[in-house]
PDB file of C-alpha atoms in Angstrom:
ATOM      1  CA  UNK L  22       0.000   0.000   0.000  1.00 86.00           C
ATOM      2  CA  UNK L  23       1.430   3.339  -1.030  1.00 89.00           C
ATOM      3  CA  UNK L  24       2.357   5.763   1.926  1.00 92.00           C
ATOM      4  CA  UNK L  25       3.309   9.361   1.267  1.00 95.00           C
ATOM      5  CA  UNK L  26       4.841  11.466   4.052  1.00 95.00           C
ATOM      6  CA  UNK L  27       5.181  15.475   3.577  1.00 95.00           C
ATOM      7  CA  UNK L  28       7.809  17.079   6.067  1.00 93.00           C
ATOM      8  CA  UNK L  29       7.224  19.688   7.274  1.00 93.00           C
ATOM      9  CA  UNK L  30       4.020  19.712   8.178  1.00 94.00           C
ATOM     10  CA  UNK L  31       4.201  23.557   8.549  1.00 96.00           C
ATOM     11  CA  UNK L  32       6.779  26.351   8.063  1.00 96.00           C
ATOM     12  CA  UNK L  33       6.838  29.798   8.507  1.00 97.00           C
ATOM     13  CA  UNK L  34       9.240  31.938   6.449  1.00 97.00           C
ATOM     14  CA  UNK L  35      10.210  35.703   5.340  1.00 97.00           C
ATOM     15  CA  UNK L  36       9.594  36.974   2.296  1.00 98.00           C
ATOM     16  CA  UNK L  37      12.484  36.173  -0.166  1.00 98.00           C
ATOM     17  CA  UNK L  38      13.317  33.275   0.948  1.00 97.00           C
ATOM     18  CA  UNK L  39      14.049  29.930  -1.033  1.00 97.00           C
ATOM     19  CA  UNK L  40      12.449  27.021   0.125  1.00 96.00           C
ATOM     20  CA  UNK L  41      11.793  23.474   0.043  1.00 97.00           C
ATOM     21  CA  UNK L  42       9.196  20.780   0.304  1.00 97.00           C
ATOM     22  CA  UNK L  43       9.257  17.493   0.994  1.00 97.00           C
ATOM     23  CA  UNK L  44       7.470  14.322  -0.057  1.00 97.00           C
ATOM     24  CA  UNK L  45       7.934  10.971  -0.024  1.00 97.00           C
ATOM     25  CA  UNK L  46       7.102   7.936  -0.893  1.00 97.00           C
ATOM     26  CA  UNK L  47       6.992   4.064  -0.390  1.00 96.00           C
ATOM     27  CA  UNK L  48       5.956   2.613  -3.522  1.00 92.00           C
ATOM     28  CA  UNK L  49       8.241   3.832  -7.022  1.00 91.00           C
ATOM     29  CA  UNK L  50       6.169   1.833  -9.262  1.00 91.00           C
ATOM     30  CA  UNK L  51       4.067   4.721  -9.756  1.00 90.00           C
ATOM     31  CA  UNK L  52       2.644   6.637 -12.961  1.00 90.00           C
ATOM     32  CA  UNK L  53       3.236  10.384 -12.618  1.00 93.00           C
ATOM     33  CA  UNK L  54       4.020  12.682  -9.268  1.00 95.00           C
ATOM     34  CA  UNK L  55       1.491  15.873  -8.786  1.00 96.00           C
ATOM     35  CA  UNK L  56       2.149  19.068  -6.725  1.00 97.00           C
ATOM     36  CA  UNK L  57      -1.296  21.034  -5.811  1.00 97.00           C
ATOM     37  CA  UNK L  58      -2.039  24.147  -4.284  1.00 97.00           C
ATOM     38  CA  UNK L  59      -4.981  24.633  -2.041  1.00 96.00           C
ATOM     39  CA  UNK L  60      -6.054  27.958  -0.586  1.00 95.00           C
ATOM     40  CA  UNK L  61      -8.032  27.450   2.609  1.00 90.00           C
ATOM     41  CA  UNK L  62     -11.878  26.833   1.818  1.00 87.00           C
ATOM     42  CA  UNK L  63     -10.867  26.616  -1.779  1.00 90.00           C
ATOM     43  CA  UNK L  64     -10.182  23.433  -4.204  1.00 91.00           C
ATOM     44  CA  UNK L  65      -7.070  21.961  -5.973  1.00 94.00           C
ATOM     45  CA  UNK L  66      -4.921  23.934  -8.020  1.00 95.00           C
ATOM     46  CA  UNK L  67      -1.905  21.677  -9.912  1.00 94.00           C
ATOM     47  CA  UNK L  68       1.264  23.364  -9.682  1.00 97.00           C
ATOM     48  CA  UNK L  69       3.080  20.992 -11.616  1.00 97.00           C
ATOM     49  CA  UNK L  70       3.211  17.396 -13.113  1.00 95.00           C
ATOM     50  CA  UNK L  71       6.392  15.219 -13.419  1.00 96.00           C
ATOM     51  CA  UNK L  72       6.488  11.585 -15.142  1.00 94.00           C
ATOM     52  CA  UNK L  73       7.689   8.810 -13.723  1.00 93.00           C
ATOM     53  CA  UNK L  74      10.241   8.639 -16.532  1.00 94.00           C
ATOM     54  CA  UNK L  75      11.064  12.526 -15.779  1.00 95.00           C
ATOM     55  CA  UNK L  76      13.309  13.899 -13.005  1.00 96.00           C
ATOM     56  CA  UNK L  77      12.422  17.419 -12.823  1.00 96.00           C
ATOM     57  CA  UNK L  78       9.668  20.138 -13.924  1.00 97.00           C
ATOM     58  CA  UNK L  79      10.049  23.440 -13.572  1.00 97.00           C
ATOM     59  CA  UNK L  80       6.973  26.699 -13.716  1.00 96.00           C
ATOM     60  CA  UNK L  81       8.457  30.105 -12.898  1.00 97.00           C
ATOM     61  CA  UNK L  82       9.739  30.034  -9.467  1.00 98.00           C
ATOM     62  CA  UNK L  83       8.896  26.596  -9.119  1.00 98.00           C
ATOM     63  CA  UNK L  84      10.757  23.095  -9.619  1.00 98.00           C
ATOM     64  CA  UNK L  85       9.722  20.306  -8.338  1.00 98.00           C
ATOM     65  CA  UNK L  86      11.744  17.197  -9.008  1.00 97.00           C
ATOM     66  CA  UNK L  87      11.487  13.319  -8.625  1.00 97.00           C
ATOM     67  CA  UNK L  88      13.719  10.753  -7.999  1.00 96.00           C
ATOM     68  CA  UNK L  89      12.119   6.987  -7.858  1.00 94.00           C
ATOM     69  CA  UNK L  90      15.052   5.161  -6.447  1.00 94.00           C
ATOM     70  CA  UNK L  91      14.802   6.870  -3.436  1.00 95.00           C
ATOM     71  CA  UNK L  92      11.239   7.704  -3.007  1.00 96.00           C
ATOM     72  CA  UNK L  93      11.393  11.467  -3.028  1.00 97.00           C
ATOM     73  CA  UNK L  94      10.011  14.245  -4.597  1.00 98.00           C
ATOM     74  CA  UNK L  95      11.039  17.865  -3.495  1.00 98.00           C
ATOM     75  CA  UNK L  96       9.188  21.063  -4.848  1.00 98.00           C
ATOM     76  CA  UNK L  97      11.213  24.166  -4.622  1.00 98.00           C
ATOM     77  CA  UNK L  98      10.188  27.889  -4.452  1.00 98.00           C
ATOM     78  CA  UNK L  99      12.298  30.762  -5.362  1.00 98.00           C
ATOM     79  CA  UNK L 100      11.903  34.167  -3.516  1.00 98.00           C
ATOM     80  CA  UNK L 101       9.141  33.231  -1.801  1.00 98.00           C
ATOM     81  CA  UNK L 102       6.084  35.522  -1.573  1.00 98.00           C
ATOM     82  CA  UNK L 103       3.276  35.986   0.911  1.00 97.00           C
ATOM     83  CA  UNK L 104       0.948  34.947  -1.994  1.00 97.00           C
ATOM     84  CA  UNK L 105       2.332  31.558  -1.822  1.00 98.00           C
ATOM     85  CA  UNK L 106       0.782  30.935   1.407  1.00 98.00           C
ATOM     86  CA  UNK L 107      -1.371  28.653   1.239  1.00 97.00           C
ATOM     87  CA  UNK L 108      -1.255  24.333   1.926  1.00 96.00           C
ATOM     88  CA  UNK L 109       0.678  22.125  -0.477  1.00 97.00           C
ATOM     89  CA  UNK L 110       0.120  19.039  -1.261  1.00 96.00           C
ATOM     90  CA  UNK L 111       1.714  15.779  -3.194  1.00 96.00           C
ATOM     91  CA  UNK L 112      -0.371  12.985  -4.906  1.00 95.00           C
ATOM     92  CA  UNK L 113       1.235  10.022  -6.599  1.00 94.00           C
ATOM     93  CA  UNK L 114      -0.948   8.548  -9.483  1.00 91.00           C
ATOM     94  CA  UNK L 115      -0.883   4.647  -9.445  1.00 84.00           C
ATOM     95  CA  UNK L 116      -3.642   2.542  -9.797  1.00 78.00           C
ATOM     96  CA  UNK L 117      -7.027   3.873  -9.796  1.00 77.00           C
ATOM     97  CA  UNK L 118      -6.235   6.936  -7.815  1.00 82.00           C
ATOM     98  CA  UNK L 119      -4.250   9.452  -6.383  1.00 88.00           C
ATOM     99  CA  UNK L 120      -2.933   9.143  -3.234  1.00 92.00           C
ATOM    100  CA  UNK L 121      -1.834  12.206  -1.251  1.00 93.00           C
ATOM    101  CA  UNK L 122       0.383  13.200   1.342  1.00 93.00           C
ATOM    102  CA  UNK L 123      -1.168  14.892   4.609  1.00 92.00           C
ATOM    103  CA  UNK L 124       0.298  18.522   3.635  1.00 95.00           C
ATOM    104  CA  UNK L 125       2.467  21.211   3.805  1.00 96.00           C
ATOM    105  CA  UNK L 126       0.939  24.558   5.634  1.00 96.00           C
ATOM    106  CA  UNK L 127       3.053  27.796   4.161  1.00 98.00           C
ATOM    107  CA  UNK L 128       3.105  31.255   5.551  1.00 98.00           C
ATOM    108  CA  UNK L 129       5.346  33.924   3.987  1.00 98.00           C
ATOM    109  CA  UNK L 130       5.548  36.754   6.520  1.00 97.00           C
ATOM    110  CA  UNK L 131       6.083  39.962   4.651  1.00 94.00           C
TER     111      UNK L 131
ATOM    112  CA  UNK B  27     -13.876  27.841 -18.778  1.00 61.00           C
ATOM    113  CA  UNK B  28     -13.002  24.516 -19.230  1.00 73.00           C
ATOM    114  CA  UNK B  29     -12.770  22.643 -16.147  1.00 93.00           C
ATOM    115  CA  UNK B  30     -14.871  20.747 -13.247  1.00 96.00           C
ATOM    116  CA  UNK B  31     -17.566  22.644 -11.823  1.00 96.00           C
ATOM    117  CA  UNK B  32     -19.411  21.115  -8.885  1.00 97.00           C
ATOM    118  CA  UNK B  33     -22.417  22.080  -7.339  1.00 97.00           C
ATOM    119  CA  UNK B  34     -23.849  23.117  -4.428  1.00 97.00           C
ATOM    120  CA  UNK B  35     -20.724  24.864  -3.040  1.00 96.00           C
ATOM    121  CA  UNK B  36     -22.192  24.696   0.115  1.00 97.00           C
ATOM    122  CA  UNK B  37     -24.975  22.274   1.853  1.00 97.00           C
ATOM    123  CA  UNK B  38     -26.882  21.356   5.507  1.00 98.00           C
ATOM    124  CA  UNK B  39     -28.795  18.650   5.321  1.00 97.00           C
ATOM    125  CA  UNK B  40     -30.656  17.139   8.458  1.00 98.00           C
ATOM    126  CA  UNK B  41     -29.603  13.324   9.007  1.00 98.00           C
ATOM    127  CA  UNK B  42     -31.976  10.769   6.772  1.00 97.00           C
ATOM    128  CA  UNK B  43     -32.216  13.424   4.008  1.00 97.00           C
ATOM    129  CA  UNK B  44     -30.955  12.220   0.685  1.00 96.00           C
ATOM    130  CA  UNK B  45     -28.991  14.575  -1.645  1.00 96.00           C
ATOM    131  CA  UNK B  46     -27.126  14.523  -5.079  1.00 98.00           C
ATOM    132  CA  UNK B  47     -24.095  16.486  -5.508  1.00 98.00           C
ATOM    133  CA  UNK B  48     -23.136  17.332  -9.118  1.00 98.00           C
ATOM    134  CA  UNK B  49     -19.917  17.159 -10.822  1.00 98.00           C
ATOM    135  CA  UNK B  50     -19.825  17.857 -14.781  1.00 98.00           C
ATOM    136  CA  UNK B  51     -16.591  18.664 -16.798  1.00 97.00           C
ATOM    137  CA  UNK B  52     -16.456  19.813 -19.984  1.00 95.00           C
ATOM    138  CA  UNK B  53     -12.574  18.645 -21.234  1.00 94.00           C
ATOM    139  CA  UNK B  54     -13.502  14.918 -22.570  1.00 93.00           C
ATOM    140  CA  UNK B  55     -12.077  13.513 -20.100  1.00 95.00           C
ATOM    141  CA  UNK B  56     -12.854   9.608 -19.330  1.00 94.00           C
ATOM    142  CA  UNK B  57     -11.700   9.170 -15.739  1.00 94.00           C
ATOM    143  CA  UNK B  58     -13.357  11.042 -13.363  1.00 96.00           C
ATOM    144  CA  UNK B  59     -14.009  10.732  -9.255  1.00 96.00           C
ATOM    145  CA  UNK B  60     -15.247  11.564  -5.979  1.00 97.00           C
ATOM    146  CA  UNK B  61     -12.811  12.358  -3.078  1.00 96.00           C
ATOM    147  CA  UNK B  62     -13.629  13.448   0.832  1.00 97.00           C
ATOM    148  CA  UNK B  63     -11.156  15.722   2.854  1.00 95.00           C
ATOM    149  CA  UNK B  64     -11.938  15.686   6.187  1.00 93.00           C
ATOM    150  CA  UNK B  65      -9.065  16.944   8.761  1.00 85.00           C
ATOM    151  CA  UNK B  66      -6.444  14.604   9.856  1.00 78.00           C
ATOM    152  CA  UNK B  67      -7.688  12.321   7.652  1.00 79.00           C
ATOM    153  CA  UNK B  68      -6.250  14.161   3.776  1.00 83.00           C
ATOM    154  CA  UNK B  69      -8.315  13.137   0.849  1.00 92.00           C
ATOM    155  CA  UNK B  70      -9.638   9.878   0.421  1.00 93.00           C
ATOM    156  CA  UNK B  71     -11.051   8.282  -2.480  1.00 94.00           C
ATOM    157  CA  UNK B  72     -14.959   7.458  -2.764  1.00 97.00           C
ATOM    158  CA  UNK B  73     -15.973   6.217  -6.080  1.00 97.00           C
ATOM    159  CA  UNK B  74     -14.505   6.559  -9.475  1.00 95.00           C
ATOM    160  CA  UNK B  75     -15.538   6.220 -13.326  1.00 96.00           C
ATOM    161  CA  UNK B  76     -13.331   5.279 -16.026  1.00 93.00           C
ATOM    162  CA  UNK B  77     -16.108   6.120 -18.930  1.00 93.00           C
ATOM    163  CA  UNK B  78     -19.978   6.159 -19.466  1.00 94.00           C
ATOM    164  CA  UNK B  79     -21.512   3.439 -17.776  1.00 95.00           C
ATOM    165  CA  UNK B  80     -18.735   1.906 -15.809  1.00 95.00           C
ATOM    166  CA  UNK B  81     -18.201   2.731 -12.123  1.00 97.00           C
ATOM    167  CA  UNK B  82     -15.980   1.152  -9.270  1.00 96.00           C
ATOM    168  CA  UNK B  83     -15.486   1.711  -5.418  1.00 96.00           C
ATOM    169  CA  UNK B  84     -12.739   3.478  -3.501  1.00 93.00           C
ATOM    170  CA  UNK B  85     -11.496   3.486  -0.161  1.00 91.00           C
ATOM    171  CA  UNK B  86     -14.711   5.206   1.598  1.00 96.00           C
ATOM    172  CA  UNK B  87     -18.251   4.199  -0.517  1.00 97.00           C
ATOM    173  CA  UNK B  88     -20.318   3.320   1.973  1.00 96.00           C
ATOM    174  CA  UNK B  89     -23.551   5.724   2.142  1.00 96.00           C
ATOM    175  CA  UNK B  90     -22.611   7.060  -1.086  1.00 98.00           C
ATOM    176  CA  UNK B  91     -23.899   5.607  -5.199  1.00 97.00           C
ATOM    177  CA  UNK B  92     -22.488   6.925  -8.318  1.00 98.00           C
ATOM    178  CA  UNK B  93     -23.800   6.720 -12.013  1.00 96.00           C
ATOM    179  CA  UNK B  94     -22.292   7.713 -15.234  1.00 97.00           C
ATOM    180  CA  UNK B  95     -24.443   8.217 -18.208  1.00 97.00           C
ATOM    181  CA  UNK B  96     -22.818  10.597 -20.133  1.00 96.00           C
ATOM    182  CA  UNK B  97     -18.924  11.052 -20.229  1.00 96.00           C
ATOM    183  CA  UNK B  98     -19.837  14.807 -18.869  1.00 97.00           C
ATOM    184  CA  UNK B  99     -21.575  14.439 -15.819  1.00 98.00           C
ATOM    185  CA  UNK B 100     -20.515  11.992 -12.285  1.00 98.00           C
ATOM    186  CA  UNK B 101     -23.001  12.645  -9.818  1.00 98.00           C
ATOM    187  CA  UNK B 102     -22.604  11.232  -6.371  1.00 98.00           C
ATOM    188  CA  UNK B 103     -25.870  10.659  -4.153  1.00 98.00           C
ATOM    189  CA  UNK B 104     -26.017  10.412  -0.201  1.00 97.00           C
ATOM    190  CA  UNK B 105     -28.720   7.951   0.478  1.00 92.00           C
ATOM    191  CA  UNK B 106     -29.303   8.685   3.965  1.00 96.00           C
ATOM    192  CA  UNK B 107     -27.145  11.165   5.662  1.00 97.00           C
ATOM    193  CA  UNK B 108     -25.244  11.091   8.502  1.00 97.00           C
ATOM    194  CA  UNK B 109     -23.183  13.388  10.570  1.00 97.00           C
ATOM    195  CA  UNK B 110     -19.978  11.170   9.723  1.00 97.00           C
ATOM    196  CA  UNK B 111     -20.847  12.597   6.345  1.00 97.00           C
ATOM    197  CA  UNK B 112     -19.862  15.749   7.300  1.00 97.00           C
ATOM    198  CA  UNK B 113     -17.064  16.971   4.788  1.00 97.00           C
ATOM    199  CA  UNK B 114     -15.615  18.973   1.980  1.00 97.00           C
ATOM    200  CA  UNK B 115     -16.004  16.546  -1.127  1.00 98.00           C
ATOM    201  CA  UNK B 116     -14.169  17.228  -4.372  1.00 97.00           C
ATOM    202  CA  UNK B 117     -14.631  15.895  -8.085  1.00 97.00           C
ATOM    203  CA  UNK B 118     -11.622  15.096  -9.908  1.00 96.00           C
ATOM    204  CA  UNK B 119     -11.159  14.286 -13.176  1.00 95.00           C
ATOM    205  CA  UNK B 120      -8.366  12.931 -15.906  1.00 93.00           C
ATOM    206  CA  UNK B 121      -7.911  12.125 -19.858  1.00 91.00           C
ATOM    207  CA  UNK B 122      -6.753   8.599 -18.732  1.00 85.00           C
ATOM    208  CA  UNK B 123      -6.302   6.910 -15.281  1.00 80.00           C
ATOM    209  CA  UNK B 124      -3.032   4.662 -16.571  1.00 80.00           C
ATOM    210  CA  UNK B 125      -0.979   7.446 -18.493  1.00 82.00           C
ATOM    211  CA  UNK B 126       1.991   9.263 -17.154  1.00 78.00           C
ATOM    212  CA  UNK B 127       1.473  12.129 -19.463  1.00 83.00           C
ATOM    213  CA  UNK B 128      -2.441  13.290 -17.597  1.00 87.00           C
ATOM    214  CA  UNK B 129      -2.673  14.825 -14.460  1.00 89.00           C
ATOM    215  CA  UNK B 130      -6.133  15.389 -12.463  1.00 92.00           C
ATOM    216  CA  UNK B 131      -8.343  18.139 -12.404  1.00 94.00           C
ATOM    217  CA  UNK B 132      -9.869  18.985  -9.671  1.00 95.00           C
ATOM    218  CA  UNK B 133     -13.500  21.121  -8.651  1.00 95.00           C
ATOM    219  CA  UNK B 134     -13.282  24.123  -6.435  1.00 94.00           C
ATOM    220  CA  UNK B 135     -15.390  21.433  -3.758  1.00 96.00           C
ATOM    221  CA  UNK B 136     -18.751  21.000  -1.731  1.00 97.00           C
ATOM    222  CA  UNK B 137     -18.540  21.848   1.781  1.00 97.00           C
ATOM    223  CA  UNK B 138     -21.605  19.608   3.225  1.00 98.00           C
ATOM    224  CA  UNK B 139     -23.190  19.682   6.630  1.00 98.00           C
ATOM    225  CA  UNK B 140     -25.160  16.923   8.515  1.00 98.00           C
ATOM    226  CA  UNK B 141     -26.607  17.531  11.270  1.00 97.00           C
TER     227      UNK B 141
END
């Protein structure tokens, strides 16, 4: 059964700052690796999408990357901004469904 | 826009009612399911659809049915509610549920109420 594990579970940080989140994972034999956004009271938004065959993705001030081997994904953010706060969250596709790690709460203090 | 839009965005219902929430996308897309977030707990998967006329169980289905007659639409319908029901419940949906290439979509949610 797959397992994923986000650490931290929260972090607080000032503006400007890189960062970087954590996910991983106990099962590799997996089909793609999917970072989301979620604003509180607010839905899903996908941030980014790597392959299983792929090792990174990058959006702006975003990468995320993916290594199988080790069962590990990390998503980092550049110059962090207090409109990235917000909860994010990594789901591995495999099987019929995603299955998601618990969370990462952001705050960017400005 | 396309995307998933779900509806009601919010809902109380009294425990025994029966309710259907809606879920239609408009992006062809032949996988499409039902998750519940509930604290502590992350999202969890009810029931899913991999095209018209063919459903399938996840983790949590008990309480809820699912039907797909048209490749747009996957309602989901609480039989008789209960306060364990008591959730934010979000459609997702995907071109395929086997290839690397799709991701999922997701709706902006239902927050639902028993009491």
């Amino acid at each position: 059964k797959q397992e994923v594990t986000q650490i931290p579970a929260a972090l607080s940080v000032p503006e400007g700052e890189n960062l970087v989140l954590n996910c991983s994972f106990t099962d590799s034999a997996i089909y793609n690796l999917q970072w989301f956004r979620q604003d509180p009271g607010k839905g899903l938004t996908s941030l980014l999408l790597i392959q299983s065959s792929q090792r990174e993705q990058t959006s702006g001030r975003l990468n995320a990357s993916l290594d199988k081997s080790s069962g590990r994904s990390t998503l980092y953010i550049a110059a962090s901004q207090p409109g990235d706060s917000a909860t994010y969250l990594c789901a591995l596709k495999g099987g019929n469904k995603l299955v998601f790690g618990a969370g990462t709460i952001l705050r960017v203090k400005s | 826009n396309a995307g998933v839009t779900q509806t009601p965005k919010f809902q109380v219902l009294k425990t025994g009612q029966s309710m259907t929430l809606q879920c239609a996308q408009d992006m062809n897309h032949e996988y499409m399911s039902w998750y519940r977030q509930d604290p502590g707990m992350g999202l969890r998967l009810i029931h899913y659809s991999v095209g018209a006329g063919i459903t399938d169980q996840g983790e949590v289905p008990n309480g809820y049915n699912v039907s797909r007659s048209t490749t747009e639409d996957f309602p989901l319908r609480l039989l008789s509610a209960a306060p364990s029901q008591t959730s934010v419940y979000f459609c997702a949906s995907s071109y395929s549920m086997s290839q690397a290439v799709y991701g999922y979509t997701f709706g902006s949610g239902t927050r639902l109420t028993v009491v």
